[in-house]
CSV table of C-alpha atoms in Angstrom, one decimal:
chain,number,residue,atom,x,y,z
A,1,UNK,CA,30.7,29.8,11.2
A,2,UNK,CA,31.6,32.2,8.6
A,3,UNK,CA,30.1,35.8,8.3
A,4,UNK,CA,28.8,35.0,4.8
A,5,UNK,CA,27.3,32.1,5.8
A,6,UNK,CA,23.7,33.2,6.0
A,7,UNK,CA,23.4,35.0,2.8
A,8,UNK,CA,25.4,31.9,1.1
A,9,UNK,CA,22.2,29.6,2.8
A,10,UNK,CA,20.0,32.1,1.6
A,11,UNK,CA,20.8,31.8,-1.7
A,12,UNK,CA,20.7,28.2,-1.5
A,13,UNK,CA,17.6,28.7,-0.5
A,14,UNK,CA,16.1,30.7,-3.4
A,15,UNK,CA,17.7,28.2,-5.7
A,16,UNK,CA,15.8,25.5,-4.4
A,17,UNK,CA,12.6,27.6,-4.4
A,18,UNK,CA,12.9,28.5,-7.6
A,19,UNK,CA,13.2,25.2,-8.7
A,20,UNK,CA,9.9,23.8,-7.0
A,21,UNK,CA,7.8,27.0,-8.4
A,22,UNK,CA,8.8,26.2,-11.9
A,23,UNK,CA,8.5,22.6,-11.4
A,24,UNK,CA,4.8,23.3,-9.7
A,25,UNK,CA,3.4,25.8,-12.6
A,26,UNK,CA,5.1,22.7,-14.8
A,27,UNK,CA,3.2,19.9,-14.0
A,28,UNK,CA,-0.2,22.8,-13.1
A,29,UNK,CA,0.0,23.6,-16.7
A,30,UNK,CA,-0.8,20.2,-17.3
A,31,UNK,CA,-4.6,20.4,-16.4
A,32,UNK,CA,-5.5,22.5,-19.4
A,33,UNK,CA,-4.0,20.0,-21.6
A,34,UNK,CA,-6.6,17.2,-20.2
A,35,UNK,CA,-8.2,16.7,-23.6
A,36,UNK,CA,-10.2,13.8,-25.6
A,37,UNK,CA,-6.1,12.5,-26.0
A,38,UNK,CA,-5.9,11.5,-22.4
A,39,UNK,CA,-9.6,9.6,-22.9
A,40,UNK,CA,-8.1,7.7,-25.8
A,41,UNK,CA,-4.6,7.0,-23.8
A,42,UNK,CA,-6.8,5.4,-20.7
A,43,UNK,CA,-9.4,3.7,-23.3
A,44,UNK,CA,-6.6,1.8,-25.6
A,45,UNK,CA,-5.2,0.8,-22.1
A,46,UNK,CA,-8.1,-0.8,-20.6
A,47,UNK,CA,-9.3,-2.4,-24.0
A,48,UNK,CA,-5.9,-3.8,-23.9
A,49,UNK,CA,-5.4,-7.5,-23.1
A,50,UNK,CA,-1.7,-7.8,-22.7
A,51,UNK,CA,0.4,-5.0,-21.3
A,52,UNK,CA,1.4,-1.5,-21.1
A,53,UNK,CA,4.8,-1.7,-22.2
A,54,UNK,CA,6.2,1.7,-20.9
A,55,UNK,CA,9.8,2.4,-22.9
A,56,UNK,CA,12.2,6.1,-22.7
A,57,UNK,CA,15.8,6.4,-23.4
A,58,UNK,CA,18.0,8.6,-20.5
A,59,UNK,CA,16.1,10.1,-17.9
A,60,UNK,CA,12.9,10.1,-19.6
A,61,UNK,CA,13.4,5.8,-19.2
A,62,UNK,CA,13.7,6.2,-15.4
A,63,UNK,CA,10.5,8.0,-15.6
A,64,UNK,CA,9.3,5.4,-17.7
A,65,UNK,CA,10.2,2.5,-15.3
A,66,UNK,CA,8.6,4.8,-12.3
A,67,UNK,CA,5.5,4.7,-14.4
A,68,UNK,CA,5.1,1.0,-15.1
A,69,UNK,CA,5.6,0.6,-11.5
A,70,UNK,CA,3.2,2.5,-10.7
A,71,UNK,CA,0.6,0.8,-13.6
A,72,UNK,CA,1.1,-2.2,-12.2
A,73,UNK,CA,0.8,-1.7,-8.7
A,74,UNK,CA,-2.6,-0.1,-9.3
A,75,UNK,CA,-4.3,-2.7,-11.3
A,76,UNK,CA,-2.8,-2.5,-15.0
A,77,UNK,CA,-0.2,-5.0,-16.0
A,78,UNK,CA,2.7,-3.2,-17.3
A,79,UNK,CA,6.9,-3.2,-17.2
A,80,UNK,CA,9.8,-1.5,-18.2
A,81,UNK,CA,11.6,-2.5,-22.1
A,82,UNK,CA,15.0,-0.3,-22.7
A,83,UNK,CA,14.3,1.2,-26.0
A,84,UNK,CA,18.0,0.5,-27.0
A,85,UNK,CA,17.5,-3.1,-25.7
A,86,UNK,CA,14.5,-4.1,-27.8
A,87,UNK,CA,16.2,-3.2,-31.4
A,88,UNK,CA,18.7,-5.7,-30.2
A,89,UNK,CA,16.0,-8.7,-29.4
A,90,UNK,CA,13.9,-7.2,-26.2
A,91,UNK,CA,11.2,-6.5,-28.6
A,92,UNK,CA,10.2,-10.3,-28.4
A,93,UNK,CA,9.0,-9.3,-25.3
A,94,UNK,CA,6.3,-7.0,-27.1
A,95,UNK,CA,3.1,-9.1,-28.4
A,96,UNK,CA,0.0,-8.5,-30.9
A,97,UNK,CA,-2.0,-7.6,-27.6
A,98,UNK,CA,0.1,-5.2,-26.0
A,99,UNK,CA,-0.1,-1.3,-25.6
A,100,UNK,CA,3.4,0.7,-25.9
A,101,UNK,CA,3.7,4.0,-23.8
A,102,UNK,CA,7.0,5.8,-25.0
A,103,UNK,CA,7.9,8.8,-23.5
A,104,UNK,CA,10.3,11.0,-24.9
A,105,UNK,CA,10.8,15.3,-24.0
A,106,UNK,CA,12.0,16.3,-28.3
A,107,UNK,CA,9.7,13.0,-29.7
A,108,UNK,CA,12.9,12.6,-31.7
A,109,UNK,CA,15.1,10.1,-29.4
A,110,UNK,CA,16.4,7.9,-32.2
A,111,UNK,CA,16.2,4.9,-30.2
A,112,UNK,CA,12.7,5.2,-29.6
A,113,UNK,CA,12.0,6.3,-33.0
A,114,UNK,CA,13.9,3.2,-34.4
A,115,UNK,CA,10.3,1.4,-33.2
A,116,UNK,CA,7.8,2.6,-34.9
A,117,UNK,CA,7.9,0.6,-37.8
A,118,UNK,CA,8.1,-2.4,-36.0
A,119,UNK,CA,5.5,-1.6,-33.5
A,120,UNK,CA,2.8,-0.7,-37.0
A,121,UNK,CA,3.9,-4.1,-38.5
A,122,UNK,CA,2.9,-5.5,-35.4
A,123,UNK,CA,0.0,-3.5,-34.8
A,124,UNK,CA,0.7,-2.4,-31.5
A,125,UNK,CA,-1.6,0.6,-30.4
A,126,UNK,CA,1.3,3.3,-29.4
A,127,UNK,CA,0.4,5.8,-26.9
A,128,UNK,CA,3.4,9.0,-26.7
A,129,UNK,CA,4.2,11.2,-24.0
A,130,UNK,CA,6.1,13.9,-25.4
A,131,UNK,CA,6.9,18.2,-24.7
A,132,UNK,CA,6.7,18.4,-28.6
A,133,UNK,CA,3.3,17.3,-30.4
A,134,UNK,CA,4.9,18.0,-34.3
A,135,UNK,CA,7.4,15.6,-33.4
A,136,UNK,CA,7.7,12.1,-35.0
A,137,UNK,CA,6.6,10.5,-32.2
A,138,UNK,CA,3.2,12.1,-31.3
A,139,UNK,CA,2.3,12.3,-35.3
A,140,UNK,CA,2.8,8.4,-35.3
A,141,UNK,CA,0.9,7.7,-32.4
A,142,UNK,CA,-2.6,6.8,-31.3
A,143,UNK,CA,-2.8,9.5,-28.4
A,144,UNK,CA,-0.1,11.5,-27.6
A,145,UNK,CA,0.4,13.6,-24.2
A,146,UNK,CA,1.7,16.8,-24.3
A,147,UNK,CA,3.9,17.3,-21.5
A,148,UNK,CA,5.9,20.2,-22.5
A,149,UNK,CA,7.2,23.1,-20.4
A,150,UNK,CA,8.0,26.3,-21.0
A,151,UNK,CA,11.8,25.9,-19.4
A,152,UNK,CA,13.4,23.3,-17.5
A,153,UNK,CA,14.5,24.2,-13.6
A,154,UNK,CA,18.4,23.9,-14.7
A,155,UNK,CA,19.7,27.6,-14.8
A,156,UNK,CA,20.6,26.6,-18.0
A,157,UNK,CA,17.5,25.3,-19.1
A,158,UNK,CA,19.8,21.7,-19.8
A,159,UNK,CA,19.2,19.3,-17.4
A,160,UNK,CA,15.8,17.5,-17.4
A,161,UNK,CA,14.0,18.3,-14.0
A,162,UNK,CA,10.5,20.4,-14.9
A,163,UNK,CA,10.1,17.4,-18.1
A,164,UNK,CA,10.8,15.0,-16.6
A,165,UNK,CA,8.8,16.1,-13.4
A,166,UNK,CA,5.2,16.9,-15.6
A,167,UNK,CA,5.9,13.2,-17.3
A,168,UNK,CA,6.1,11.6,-13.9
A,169,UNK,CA,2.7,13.7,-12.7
A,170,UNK,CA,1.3,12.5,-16.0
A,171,UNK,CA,2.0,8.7,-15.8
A,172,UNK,CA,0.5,9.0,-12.3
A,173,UNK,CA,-2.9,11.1,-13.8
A,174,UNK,CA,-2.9,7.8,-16.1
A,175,UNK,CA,-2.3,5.4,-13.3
A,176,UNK,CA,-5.1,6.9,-11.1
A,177,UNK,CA,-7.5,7.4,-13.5
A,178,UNK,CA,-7.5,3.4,-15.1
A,179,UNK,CA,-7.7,2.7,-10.7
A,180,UNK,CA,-10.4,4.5,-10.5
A,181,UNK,CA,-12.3,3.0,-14.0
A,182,UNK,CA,-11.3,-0.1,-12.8
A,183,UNK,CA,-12.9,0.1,-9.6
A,184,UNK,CA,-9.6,-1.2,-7.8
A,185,UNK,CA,-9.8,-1.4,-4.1
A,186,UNK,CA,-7.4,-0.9,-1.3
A,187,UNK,CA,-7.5,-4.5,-0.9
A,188,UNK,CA,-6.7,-4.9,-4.6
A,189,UNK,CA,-3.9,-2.5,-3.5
A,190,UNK,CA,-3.0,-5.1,-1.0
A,191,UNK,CA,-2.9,-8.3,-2.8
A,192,UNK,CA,0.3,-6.5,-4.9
A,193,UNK,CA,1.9,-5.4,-1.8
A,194,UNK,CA,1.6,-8.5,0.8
A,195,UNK,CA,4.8,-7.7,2.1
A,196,UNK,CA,4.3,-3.9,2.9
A,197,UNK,CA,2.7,-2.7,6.1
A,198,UNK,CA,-0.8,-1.7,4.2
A,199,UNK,CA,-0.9,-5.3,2.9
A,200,UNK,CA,-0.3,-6.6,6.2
A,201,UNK,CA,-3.2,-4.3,7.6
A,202,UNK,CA,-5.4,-5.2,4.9
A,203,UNK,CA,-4.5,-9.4,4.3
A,204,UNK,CA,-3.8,-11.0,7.7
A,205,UNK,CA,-6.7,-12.1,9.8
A,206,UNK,CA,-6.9,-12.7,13.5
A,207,UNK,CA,-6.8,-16.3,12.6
A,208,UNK,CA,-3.2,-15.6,11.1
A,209,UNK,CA,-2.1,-14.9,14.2
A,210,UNK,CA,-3.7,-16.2,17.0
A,211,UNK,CA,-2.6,-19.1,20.1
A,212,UNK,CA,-4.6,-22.1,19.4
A,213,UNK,CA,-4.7,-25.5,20.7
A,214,UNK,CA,-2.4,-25.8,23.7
A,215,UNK,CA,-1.7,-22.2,23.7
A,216,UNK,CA,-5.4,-21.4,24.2
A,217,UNK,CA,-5.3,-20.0,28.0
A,218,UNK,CA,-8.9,-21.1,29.5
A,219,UNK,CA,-10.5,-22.6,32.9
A,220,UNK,CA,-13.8,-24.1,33.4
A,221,UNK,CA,-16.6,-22.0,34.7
A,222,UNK,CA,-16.3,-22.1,38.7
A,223,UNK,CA,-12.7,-22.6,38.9
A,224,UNK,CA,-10.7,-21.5,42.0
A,225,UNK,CA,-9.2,-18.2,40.9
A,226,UNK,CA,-6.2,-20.2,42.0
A,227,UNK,CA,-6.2,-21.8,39.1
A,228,UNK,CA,-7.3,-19.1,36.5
A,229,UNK,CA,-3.8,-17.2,37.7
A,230,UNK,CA,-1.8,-20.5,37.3
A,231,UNK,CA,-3.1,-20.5,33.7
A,232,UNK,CA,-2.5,-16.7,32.8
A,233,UNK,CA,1.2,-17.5,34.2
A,234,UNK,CA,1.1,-20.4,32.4
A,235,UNK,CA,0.3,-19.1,28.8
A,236,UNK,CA,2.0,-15.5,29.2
A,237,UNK,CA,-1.0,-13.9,27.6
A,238,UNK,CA,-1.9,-11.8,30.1
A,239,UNK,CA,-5.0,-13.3,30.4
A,240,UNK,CA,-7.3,-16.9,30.5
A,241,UNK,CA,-10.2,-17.3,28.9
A,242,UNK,CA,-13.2,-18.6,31.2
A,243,UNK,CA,-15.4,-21.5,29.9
A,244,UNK,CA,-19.1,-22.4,30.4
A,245,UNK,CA,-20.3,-26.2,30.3
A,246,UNK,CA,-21.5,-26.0,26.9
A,247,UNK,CA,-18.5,-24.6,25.9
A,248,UNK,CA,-19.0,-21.3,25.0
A,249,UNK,CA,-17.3,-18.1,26.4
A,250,UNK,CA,-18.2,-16.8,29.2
A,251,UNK,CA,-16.1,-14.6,30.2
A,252,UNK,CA,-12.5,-13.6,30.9
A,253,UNK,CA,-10.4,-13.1,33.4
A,254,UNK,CA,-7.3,-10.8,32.9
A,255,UNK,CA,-4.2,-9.3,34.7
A,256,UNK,CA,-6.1,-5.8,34.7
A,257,UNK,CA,-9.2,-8.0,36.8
A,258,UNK,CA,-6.2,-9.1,39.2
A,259,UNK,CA,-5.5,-5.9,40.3
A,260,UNK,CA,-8.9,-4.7,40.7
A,261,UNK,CA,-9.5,-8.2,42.5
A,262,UNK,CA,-6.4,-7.6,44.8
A,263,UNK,CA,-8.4,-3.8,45.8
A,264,UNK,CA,-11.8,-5.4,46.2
A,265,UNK,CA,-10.7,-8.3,48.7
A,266,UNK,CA,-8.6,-8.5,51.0
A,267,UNK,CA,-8.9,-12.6,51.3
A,268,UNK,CA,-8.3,-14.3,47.8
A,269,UNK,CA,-9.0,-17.8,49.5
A,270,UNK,CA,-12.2,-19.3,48.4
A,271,UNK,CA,-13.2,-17.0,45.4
A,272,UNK,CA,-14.1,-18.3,42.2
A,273,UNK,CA,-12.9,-17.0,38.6
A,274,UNK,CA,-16.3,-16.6,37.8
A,275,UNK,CA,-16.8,-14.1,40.7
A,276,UNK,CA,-14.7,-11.7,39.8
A,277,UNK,CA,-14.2,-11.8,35.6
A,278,UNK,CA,-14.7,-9.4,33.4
A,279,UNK,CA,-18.6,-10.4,31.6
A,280,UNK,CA,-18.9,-11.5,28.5
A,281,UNK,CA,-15.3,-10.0,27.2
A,282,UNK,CA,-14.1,-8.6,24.1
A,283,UNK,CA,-13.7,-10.8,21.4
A,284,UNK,CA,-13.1,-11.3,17.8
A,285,UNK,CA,-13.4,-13.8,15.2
A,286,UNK,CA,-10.5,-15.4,13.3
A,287,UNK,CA,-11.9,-14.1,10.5
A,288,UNK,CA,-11.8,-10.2,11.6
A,289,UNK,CA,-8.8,-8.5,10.1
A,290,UNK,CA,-5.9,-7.9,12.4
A,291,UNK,CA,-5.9,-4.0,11.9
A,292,UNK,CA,-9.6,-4.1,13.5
A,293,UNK,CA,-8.2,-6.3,16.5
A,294,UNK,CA,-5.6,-3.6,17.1
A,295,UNK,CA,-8.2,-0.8,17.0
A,296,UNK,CA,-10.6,-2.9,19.2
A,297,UNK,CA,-7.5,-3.1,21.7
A,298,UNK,CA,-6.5,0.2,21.3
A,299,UNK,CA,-10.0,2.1,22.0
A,300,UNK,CA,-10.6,-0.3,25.0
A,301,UNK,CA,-7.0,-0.1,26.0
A,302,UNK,CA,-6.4,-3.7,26.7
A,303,UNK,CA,-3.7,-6.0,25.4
A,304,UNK,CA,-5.6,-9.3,24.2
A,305,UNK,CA,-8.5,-10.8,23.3
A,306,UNK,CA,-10.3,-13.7,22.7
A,307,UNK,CA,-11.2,-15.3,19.7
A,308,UNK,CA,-14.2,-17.4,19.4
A,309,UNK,CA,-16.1,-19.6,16.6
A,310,UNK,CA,-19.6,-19.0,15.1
A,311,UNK,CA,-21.2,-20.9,18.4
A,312,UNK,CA,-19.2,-18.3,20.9
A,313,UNK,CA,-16.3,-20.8,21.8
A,314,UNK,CA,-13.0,-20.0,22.4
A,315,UNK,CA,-10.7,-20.9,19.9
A,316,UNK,CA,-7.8,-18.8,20.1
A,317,UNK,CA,-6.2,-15.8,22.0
A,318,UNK,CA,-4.3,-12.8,20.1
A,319,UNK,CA,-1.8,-10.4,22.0
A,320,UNK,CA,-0.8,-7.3,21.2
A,321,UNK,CA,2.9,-8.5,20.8
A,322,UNK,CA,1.4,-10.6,18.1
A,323,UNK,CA,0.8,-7.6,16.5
A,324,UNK,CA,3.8,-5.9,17.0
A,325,UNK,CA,5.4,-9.1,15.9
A,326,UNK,CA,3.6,-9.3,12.6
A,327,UNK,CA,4.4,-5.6,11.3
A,328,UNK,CA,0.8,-4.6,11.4
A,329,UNK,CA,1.2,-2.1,13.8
């Protein structure tokens, strides 16, 4: 390691800090800006019946794609149209009912610009994020958002990184604000991500993922214990599920009740399942969501349960491995 090498780091370092404080007072300067504009942006949005069509040319369209994402993961339609693509037939893909968000730092980008007409003919409510609000494309629009800064990050004050930065915080101000108006619930949240971890939390049910039929470990009320440890080797659930005459559960019996079986008596002949089970159990319902099973396991620190109906009977055993399995935990 060099001798210069910790004031070469150092300077690194102030680089980077600079960068974040001027992108921080950026996208704080933002607040005062919060004016009857932003009411209009979120009110032609929810009125709308189609879309948000979000459109920006260079770095200002991956901000723009960012944003539609985010729009329509949180309860409002939208998706991405390349400004350069639609004067060449993408602007089919605009209709009467649509709302377009174009974003754009000068307001001047020719290829967003090149829209306006069309979208009046078509009466298309336009809503502009821009860092100048003389420019062509705030005057022509129905709410604009100012998202100007002072100076970019870049040394040179070049490079897009504090715009592009307060237009990103912006679309997400929009985003959460139309949630919240639209009452839109983690679950809501869920049903657009079913393949991510909180959609798995949130969608999948006990049910989902539970043994049933054959793979339902239970004994009869009064069994030998004998027989209650065949069944827990049997089924490899670490556990059997022990069954009353009229068919509801009445109790378990698990590998945990073994061992404090084993310390209790020293002669296992004899004993009954019923003698020595755990009474009435933990249990679940197929219907309880499989993030509450894991929390019910976790608290009591056991690794499955039974699940039983509406009348108390057994229907089905869940594991923790299920869990595992399943990417909910």
């Amino acid at each position: 390691m060099t001798s210069d090498t910790p004031s070469a780091g150092s300077a690194l370092r102030d680089s980077a800090k600079r960068t974040l404080r001027l992108e921080q007072q950026a996208v704080g300067a933002l607040v005062a800006r919060l004016d009857d504009a932003f009411d209009s942006a979120c009110e032609l949005i929810l009125a709308c019946h189609g879309r948000v069509v979000v459109t920006g040319m260079g770095k200002s369209g991956h901000i723009a794609g960012k944003i539609a994402a985010t729009l329509a993961s949180t309860g409002t339609p939208a998706f991405f149209v390349h400004p350069g693509e639609a004067s060449h037939g993408d602007l089919g893909m605009i209709t009467p009912g649509d709302v377009v968000l174009a974003l754009s730092n000068s307001g001047e980008t020719a290829e967003v610009t090149a829209l306006l007409p069309l979208l009046k003919r078509m009466k298309v409510p336009l809503i502009s994020m821009t860092g100048r609000p003389a420019s062509s494309l705030a005057r022509h629009a129905e709410a604009h958002l100012d998202v100007g800064v002072e100076r970019e990050a870049c040394p040179l004050d070049l490079a897009p990184t504090a715009s592009t930065t307060a237009a990103l915080a912006m679309g997400d101000a929009l985003a959460v604000a139309l949630l919240e108006s639209r009452g839109f619930t983690a679950e809501d949240f869920a049903l657009s991500h079913p393949g991510g971890s909180l959609g798995k939390r949130l969608l999948l049910r006990v049910g989902d993922l539970m043994h049933s039929g054959d793979r339902l470990p239970r004994v009869a009320l009064g069994s030998p214990l004998r027989d209650a440890l065949l069944e827990i080797t049997r089924q490899g659930l670490g556990f059997t599920c022990v069954v009353a005459p009229d068919g509801r559960l009445a109790g378990v019996y698990t590998d945990g009740d073994l061992r404090r079986t084993l310390d209790q008596h020293s002669d296992l002949t004899g004993l009954t399942v019923d003698e020595v089970m755990t009474c009435p159990g933990k249990r679940v319902s197929p219907e309880t969501l499989a993030a509450e099973a894991v929390s019910l396991m976790e608290d009591h620190r056991i690794s499955a349960l039974a699940v039983v109906d509406d009348e108390g009977r057994p229907v089905g055993a869940l594991h923790m491995h299920d869990l595992l399995a399943s990417g909910v935990i």
